[in-house]
Amino acid sequence: MRQIAIYGKGGIGKSTISANLAAGFAERGLNTWYVGCDPKADGSMTLLGGRKIPTFLEQKKEGGKDEDYSVADGFKGVKCVEIGGPLAGVGCAGRGIIVAVHALYKEFFDDRIDIIIYDVPGDVVCGGFAAPLREGFANEVFIVTSGEYLSLYAANNICRGLNNLGVDLGGMVCNSREVDDEESSVSEFAERIGSKLVGFVPRDRVVRDCENLGRTVIEGAPDSEQAKRFRRLGERILENKKKNIPSPMAPEDIRELLRKRTGST
């Protein structure tokens, strides 16, 4: 069973990447699960036609039993779970992730599953958000970033967490923000931390149009160039064999890398 955790800066497009990967894997006939770990619980909506599902923690709060949780069927049979979490500023979302994933393993996960995608929030791998890794639930990590400084800074910080935990990084995914020399900047960053760029996703309005309709691009525009790009990204992730514990850069070296790429002094 492949268990993939997707990390990255808030707002960088982790859920878009995760949902389209899940749709692409399911399209290939793989038994695929999407586990949303964001307290907003909205990452699976494009797999569910725009529908928001009750969260696991909401059910627990209402006294529901673990085994009674209703797992939603999404596009091509993708099993969708939203863990949920506390209100902003109240409680620890990471603690909820631990409780929920333990219950999912006990009641729902089995050896018929081909791949589980954990869509994990947070700019840093804090004690709570590191739960899928520290508890051994995820055995592969991919980081979504762009060529912007703050995205790379967050990615580097996540690498620092992986280094501290001794967890391998499968690679970087660049979700473009159309900055200059972006693909090569992220590629160089990946090389300098001992990893690689596994995919570049250019900006395309078809993503927004499909999300407005509650669809992934794989479902909403299956013949588009963007859908083909998501499928290629999925293939590269499935074929990926190289994983390394990353060696994070000094933050000032990230800025130097970008300054060199933009030609500034």
Short mmCIF file of C-alpha atoms in Angstrom, two decimals, residues 56-57 83 95-105:
data_model
loop_
_atom_site.label_atom_id
_atom_site.label_comp_id
_atom_site.label_asym_id
_atom_site.label_seq_id
_atom_site.Cartn_x
_atom_site.Cartn_y
_atom_site.Cartn_z
CA PHE A 56 -14.85 12.22 11.39
CA LEU A 57 -14.32 14.44 14.43
CA ILE A 83 -10.91 14.40 9.54
CA ARG A 95 -4.29 15.57 18.04
CA GLY A 96 -7.46 15.04 16.03
CA ILE A 97 -5.46 13.68 13.11
CA ILE A 98 -3.83 11.11 15.37
CA VAL A 99 -7.14 9.95 16.87
CA ALA A 100 -8.91 9.80 13.53
CA VAL A 101 -6.20 8.01 11.58
CA HIS A 102 -5.81 5.38 14.28
CA ALA A 103 -9.55 4.75 14.03
CA LEU A 104 -9.46 4.62 10.23
CA TYR A 105 -6.70 2.02 10.36
#
